[in-house]
Short mmCIF file of C-alpha atoms and ligand atoms in Angstrom, two decimals:
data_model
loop_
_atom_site.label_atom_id
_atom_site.label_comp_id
_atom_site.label_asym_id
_atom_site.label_seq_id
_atom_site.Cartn_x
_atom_site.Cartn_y
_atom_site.Cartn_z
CA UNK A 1 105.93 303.47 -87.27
CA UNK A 2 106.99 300.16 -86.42
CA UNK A 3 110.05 299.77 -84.39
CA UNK A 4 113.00 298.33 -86.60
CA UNK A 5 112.19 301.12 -89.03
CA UNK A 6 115.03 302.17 -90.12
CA UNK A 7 114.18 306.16 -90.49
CA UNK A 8 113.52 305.94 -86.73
CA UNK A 9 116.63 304.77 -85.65
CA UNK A 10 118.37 306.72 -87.45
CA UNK A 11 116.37 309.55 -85.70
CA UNK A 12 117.16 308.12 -82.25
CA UNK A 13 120.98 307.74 -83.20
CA UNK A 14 121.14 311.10 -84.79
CA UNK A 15 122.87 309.38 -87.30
CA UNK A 16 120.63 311.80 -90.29
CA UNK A 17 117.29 313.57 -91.37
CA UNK A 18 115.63 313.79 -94.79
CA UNK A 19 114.69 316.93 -96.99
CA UNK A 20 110.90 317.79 -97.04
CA UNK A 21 111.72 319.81 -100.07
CA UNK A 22 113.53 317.58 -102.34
CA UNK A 23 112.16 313.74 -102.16
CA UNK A 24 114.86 310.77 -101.87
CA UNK A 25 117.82 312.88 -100.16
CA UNK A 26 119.37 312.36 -96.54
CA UNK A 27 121.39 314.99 -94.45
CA UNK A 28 124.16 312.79 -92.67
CA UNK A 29 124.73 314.40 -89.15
CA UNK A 30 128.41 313.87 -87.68
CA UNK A 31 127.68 310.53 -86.04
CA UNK A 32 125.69 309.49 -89.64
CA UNK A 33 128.30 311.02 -91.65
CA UNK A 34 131.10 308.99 -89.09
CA UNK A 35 129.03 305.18 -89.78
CA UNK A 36 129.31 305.91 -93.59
CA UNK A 37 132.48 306.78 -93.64
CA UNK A 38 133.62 303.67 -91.28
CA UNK A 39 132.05 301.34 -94.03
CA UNK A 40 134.02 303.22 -96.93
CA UNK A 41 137.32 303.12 -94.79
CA UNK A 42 137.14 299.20 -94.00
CA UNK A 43 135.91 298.96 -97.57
CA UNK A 44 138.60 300.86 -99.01
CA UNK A 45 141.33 298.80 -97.11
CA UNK A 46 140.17 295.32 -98.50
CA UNK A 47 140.40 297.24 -102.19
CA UNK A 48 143.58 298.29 -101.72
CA UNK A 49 144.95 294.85 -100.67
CA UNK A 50 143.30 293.25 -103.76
CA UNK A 51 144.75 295.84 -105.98
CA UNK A 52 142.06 298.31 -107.23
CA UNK A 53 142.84 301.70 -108.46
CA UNK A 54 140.25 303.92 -106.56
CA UNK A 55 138.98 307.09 -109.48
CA UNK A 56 136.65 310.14 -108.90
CA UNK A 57 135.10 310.57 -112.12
CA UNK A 58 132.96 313.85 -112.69
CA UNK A 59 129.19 314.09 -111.20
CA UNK A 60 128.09 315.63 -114.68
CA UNK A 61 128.97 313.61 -117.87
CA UNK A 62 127.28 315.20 -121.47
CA UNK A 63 124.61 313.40 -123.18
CA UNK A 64 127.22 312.02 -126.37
CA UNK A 65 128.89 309.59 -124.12
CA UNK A 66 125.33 308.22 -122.35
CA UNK A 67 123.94 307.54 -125.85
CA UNK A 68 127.02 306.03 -127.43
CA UNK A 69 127.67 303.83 -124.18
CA UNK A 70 123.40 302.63 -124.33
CA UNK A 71 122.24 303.93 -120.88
CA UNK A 72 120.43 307.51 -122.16
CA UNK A 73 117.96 305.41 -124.08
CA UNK A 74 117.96 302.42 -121.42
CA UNK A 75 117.46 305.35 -118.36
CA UNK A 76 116.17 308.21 -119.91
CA UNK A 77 113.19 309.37 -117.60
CA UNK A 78 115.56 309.21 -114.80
CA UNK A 79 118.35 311.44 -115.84
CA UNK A 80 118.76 314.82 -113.91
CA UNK A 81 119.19 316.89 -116.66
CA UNK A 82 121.68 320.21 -115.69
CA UNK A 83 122.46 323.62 -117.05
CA UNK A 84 122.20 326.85 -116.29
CA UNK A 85 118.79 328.73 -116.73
CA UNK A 86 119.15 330.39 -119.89
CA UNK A 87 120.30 326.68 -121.62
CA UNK A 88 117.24 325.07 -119.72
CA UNK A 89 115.02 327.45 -121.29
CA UNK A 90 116.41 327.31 -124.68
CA UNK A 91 115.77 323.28 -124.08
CA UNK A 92 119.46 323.05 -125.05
CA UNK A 93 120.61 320.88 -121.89
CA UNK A 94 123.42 318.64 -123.52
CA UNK A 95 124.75 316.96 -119.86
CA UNK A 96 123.00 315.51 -116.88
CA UNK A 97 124.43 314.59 -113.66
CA UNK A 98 125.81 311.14 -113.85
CA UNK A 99 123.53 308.30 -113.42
CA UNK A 100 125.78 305.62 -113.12
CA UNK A 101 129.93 305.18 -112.83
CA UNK A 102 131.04 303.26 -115.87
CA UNK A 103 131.05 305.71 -118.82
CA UNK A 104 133.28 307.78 -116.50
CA UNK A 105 135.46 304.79 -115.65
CA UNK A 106 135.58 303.55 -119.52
CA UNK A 107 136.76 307.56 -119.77
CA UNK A 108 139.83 307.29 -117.80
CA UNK A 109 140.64 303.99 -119.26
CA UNK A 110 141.13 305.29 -122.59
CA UNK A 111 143.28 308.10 -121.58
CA UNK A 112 145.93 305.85 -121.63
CA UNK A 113 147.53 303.05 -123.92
CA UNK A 114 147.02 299.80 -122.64
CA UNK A 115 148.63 296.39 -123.11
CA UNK A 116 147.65 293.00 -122.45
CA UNK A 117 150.03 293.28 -119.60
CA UNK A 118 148.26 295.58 -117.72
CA UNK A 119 145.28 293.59 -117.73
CA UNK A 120 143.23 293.26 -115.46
CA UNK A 121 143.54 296.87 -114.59
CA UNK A 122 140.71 297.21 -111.58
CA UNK A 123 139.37 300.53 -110.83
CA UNK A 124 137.05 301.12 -107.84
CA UNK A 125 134.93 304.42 -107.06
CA UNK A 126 132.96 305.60 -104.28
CA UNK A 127 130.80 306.56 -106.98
CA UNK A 128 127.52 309.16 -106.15
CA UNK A 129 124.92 308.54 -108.60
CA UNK A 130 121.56 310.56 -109.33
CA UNK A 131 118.30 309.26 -110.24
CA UNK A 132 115.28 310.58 -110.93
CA UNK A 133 113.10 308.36 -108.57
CA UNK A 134 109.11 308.87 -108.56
CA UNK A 135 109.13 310.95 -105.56
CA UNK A 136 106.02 308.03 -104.42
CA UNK A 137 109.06 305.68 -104.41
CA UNK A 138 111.30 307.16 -102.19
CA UNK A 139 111.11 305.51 -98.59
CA UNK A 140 114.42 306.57 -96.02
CA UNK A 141 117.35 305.25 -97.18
CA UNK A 142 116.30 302.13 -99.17
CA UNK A 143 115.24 304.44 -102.14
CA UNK A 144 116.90 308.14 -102.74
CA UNK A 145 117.67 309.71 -105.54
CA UNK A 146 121.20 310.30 -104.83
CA UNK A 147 123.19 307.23 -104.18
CA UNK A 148 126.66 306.11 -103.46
CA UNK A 149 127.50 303.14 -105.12
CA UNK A 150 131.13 300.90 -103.80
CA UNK A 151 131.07 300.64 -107.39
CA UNK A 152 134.26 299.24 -109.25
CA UNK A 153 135.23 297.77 -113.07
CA UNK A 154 137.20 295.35 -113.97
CA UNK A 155 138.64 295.39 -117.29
CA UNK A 156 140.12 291.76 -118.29
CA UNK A 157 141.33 289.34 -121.00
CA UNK A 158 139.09 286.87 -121.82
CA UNK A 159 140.77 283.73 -119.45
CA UNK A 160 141.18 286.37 -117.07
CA UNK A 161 137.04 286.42 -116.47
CA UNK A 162 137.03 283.43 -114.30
CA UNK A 163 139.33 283.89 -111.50
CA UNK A 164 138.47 287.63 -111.06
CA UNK A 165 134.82 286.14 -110.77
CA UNK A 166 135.89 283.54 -108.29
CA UNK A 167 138.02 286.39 -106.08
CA UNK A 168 134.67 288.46 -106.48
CA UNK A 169 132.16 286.05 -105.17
CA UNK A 170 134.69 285.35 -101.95
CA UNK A 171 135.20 289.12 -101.70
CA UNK A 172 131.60 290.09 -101.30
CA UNK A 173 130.88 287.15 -98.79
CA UNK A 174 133.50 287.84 -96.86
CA UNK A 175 132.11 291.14 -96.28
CA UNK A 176 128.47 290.36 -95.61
CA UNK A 177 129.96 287.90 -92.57
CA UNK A 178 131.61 290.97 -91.46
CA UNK A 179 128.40 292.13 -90.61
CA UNK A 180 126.45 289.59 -89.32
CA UNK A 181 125.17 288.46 -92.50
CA UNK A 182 125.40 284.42 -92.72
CA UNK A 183 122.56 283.53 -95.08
CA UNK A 184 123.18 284.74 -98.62
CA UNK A 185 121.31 283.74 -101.58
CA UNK A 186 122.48 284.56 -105.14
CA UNK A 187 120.53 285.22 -108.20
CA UNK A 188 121.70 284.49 -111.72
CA UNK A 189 120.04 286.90 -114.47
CA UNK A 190 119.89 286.33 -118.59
CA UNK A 191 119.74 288.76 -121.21
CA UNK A 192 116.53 291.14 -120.84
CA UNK A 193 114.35 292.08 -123.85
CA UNK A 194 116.34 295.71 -124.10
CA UNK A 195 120.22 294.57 -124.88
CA UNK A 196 122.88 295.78 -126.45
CA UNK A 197 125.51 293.04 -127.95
CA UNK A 198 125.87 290.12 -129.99
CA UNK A 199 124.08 286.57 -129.48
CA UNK A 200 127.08 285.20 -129.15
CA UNK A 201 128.41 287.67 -126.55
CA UNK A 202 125.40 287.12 -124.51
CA UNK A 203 126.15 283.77 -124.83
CA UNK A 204 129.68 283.41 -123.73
CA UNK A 205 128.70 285.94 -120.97
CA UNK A 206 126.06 283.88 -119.31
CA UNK A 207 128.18 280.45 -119.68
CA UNK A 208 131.20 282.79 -117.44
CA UNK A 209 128.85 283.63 -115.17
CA UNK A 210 127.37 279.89 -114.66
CA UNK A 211 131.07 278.36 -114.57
CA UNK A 212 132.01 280.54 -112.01
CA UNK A 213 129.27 279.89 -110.03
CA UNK A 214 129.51 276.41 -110.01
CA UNK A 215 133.62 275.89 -109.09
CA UNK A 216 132.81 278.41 -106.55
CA UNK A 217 130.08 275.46 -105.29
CA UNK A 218 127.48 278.30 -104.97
CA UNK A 219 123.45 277.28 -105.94
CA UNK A 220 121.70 279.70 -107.28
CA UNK A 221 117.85 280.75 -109.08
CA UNK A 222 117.93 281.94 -112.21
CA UNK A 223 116.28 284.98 -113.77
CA UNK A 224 115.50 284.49 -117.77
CA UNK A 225 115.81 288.33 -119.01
CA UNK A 226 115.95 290.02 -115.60
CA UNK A 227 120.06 291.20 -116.84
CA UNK A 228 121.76 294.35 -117.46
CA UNK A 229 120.73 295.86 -120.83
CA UNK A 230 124.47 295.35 -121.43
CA UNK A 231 125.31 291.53 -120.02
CA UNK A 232 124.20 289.07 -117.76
CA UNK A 233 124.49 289.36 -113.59
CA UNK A 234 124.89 287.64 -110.30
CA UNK A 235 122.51 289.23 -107.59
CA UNK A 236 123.59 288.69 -103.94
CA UNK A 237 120.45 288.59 -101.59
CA UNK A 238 121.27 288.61 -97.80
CA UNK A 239 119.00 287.22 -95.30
CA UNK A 240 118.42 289.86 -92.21
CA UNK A 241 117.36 289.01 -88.27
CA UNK A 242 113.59 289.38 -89.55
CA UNK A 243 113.85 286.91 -91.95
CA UNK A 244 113.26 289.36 -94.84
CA UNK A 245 115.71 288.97 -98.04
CA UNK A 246 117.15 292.49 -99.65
CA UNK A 247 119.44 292.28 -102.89
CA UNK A 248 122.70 294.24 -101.90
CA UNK A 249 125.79 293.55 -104.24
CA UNK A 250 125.58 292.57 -107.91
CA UNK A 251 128.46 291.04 -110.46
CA UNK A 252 127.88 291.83 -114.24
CA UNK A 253 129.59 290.28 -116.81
CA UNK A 254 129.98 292.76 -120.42
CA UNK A 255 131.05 292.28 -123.81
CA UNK A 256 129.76 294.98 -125.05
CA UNK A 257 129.93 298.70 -123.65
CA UNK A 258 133.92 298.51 -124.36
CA UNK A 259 133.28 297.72 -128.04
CA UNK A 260 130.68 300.99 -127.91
CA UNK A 261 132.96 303.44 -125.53
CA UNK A 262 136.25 302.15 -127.90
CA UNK A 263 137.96 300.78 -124.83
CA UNK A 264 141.51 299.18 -126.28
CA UNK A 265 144.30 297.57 -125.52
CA UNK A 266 147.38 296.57 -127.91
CA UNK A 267 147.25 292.18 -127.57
CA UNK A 268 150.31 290.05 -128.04
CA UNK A 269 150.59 289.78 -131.55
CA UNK A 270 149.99 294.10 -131.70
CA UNK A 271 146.45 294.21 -133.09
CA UNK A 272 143.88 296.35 -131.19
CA UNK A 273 141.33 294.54 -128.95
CA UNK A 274 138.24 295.48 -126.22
CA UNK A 275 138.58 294.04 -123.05
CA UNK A 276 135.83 292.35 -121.12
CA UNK A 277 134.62 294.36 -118.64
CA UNK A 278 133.34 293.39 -115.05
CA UNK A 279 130.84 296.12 -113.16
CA UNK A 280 130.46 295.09 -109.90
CA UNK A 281 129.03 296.40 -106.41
CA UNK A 282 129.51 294.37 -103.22
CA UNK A 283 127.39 297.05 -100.78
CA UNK A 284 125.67 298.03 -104.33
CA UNK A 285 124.34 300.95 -102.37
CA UNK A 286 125.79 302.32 -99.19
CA UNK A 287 122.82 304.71 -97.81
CA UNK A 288 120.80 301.58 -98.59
CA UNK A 289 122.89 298.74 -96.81
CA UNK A 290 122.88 301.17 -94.13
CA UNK A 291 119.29 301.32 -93.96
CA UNK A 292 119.33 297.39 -94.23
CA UNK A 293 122.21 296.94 -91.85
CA UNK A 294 120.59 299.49 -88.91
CA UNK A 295 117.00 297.39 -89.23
CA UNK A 296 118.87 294.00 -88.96
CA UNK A 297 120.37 295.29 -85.79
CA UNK A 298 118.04 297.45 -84.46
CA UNK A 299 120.84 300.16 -84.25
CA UNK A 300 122.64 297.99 -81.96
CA UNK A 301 125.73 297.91 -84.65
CA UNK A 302 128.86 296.46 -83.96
CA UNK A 303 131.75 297.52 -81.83
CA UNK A 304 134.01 298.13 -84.57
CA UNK A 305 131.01 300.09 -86.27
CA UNK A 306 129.66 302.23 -83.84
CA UNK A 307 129.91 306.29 -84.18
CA UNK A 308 130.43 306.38 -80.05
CA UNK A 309 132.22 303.18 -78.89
CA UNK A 310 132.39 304.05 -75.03
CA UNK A 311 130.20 307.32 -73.36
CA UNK A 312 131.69 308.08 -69.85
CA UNK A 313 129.12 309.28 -67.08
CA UNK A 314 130.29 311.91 -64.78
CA UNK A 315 128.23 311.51 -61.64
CA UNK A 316 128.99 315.09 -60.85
CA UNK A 317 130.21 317.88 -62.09
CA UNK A 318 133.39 317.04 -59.65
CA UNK A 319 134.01 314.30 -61.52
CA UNK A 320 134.32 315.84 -64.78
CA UNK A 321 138.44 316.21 -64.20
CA UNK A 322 138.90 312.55 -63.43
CA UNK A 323 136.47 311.57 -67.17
CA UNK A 324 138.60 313.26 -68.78
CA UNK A 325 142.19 311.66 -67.91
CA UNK A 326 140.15 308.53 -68.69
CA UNK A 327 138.49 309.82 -72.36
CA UNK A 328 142.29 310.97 -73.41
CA UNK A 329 143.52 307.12 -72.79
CA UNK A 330 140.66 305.60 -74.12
CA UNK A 331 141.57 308.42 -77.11
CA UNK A 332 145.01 306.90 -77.01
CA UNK A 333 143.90 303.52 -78.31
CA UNK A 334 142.08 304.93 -80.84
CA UNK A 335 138.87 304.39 -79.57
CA UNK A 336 135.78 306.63 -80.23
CA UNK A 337 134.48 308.12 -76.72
CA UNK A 338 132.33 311.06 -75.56
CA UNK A 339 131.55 312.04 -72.37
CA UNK A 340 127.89 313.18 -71.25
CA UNK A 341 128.89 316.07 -69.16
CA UNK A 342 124.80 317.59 -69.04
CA UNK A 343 123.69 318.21 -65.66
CA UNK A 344 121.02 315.00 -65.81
CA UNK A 345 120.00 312.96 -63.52
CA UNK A 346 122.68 309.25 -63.55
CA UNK A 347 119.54 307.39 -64.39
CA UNK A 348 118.46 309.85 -67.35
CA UNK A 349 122.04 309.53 -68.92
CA UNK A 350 122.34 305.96 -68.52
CA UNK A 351 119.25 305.80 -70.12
CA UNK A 352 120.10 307.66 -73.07
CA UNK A 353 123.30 305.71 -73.90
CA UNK A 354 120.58 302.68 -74.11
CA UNK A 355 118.37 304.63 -76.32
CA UNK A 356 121.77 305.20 -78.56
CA UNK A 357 122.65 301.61 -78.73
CA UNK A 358 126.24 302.79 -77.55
CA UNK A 359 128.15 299.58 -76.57
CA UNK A 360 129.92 300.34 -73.63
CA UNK A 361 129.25 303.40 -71.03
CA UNK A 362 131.75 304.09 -68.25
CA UNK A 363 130.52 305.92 -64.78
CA UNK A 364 132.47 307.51 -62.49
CA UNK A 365 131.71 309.40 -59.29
CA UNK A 366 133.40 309.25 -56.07
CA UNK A 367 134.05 305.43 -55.24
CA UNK A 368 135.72 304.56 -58.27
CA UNK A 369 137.78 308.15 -58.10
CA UNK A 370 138.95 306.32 -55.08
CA UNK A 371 139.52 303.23 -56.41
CA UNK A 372 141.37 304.41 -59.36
CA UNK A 373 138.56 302.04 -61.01
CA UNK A 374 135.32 302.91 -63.66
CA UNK A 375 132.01 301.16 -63.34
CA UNK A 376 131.39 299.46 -66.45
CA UNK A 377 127.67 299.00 -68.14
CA UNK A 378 127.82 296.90 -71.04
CA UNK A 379 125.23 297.13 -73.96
CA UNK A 380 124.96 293.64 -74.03
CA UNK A 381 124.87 292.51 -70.57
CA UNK A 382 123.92 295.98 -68.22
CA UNK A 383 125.76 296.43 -65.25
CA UNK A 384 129.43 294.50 -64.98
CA UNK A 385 130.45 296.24 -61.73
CA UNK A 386 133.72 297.96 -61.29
CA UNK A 387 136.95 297.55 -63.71
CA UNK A 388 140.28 299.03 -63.63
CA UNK A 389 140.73 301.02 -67.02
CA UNK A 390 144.06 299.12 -68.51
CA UNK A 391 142.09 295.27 -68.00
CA UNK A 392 138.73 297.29 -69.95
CA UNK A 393 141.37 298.36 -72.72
CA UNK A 394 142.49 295.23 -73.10
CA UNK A 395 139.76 293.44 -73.32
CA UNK A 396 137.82 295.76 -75.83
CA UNK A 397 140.95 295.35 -78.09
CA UNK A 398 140.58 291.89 -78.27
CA UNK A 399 137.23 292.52 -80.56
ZN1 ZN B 401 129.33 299.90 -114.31
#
């Protein structure tokens, strides 16, 4: 196994484990479970500003609503059929757990009446998907069969399509930079084969799509009939510290899964109309933008990232009191600390924090008891030699 796997760091993090039993699912451990959450959070915060409405829709949806919205005949062999045994063995199954978001969304959306003047009305969800992946196809975290997607829909007027696509393509790379990703590459992608819609909804769909692209000054490849079954899509590819290219977040434009669901709203002049909808992902899958992010960093993540932020090394056990004043004011800031309080060897602890990637490790033994001071190792530079708490505080703050 070669080094920057990502299965391997995640192994020397702890950060999670995978089933033997049931191919293409992870067990997040608390430090796993912490990263994933961390990305949501930060993710969350930037939706909120922009004005989404974050749902939960329901992890089982029935059959009905998959073949009137297109995807049971576009995704068949890799629903996860459900029900309980007698139903399976009557082959009367009627739901499956939900492969994708949107017919959920679509169902919340028509819940309500809706005006032209709510539009757009944005609606973002965490959304866990399941799909039935070859279990020859699942590898770590870049392929599972249960997946959470930063998945959100936009659902718009028609002159509205442009500068939601505009605040879309800054949103997602603003967020890539965020993480060290400079280099991204974007993909346009045409009507496939398999469609649903109109000629002249494909039509109007790509020529959105280009428009945007081009006021937004962004060069792209394009992909004749490599779209959604339901419209046409920007890819985002981001470049990692290997050189490899992985598609993460995707924008698809569609005219047509409204029309199918019977998504309204009441226009100006009172007659009934669909809006356009916009699916989009800027993560497009968090387990596997993990697995991309921890390979392009060798699990050295950063600061504001990391599951342990500063590990404090008692020298001895009589040091333990004088760790912990420090771990509750580090705690105080609202920064995440642990201390390593096994009866190891300096050396072996130090060396531990190093295999863990964790940024910053503080030791204290007798000398800096003395001189009210902590000796600071840094993951980036080693040993920085003695610090007074308050000027470390400050200076980690800065980041
Ligand atoms: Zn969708």
């Amino acid at each position: 196994m070669q080094e920057a796997d990502h299965k391997e760091i995640g192994r020397k993090l702890k950060l999670f484990s995978f089933s033997k039993k049931v191919p293409g699912t992870c067990y997040w451990w608390p430090k796993g479970a912490l990263l994933f959450d961390l990305i949501v959070s930060d993710l969350k915060k930037e939706l909120k500003e922009q004005g989404y409405l974050d749902l939960k829709t329901a992890p089982i949806i029935d059959l009905d609503t998959l073949k009137a919205s297109g995807h049971y005949d576009n995704f068949r062999e890799k629903l996860f059929f459900t029900g309980n045994e007698n139903e399976i063995k009557k082959n009367k199954v009627n739901w499956c757990l939900k492969p994708m978001s949107c017919p959920g969304s679509v169902k919340i959306f028509n819940e309500e009446m809706r005006s032209y003047r709510d539009l757009p009305i944005k609606f973002s969800e965490m959304g866990t998907v399941f799909r039935y992946e070859q279990p020859g196809e699942v590898n770590g975290l870049l392929r599972t069969r249960v997946i959470t997607q930063d998945d959100a829909h936009i659902y718009c007027l028609t002159d509205q399509i442009e500068p939601e696509l505009l605040k879309l393509i800054d949103f997602v790379q603003k967020t890539y930079k965020r993480y060290g990703f400079d280099e991204i590459r974007v993909e346009l992608s045409t009507r496939p084969e398999k469609s649903i819609g109109s000629d002249e909804q494909w039509q109007k769909a790509e020529a959105g799509l280009v428009k945007a692209l081009e006021d937004a000054g962004i060069k792209y490849k394009e992909n004749k009939g490599e779209g959604a079954f339901y419209g046409p899509k920007i890819d985002f590819h981001i470049k990692d510290s290997m050189g490899r290219s992985w598609q993460m977040g995707t924008i698809q434009l569609d005219f047509a899964t409204a029309e199918r669901l019977d998504a309204n709203y009441i226009d100006k002049d009172g007659s009934k109309k669909h809006p356009v909808m916009i699916h989009r992902a800027i993560l497009g899958s968090i387990e596997r933008f993990i697995a991309v992010l921890l390979e392009h960093t060798a699990g050295a993540l950063p600061f504001w990232l990391s599951p342990v932020q500063i590990s404090i090394l008692p020298i001895a056990s009589r040091h333990l009191k004088y760790a912990q004043k420090i771990r509750d004011r580090i705690k105080d800031k609202e920064f995440r600390c642990e201390i390593d309080e096994r009866d190891e060897t300096l050396e072996k602890k130090i060396r531990d924090a190093e295999i863990q990637k964790i940024p910053y490790v503080l030791v204290v033994g007798d000398r800096e008891i003395k001189a009210k001071k902590v000796a600071l190792r840094s993951r980036e530079k080693g040993d920085e030699g003695e610090i007074a708490l308050e000027s470390f505080l400050t200076a980690i703050s800065r980041m």
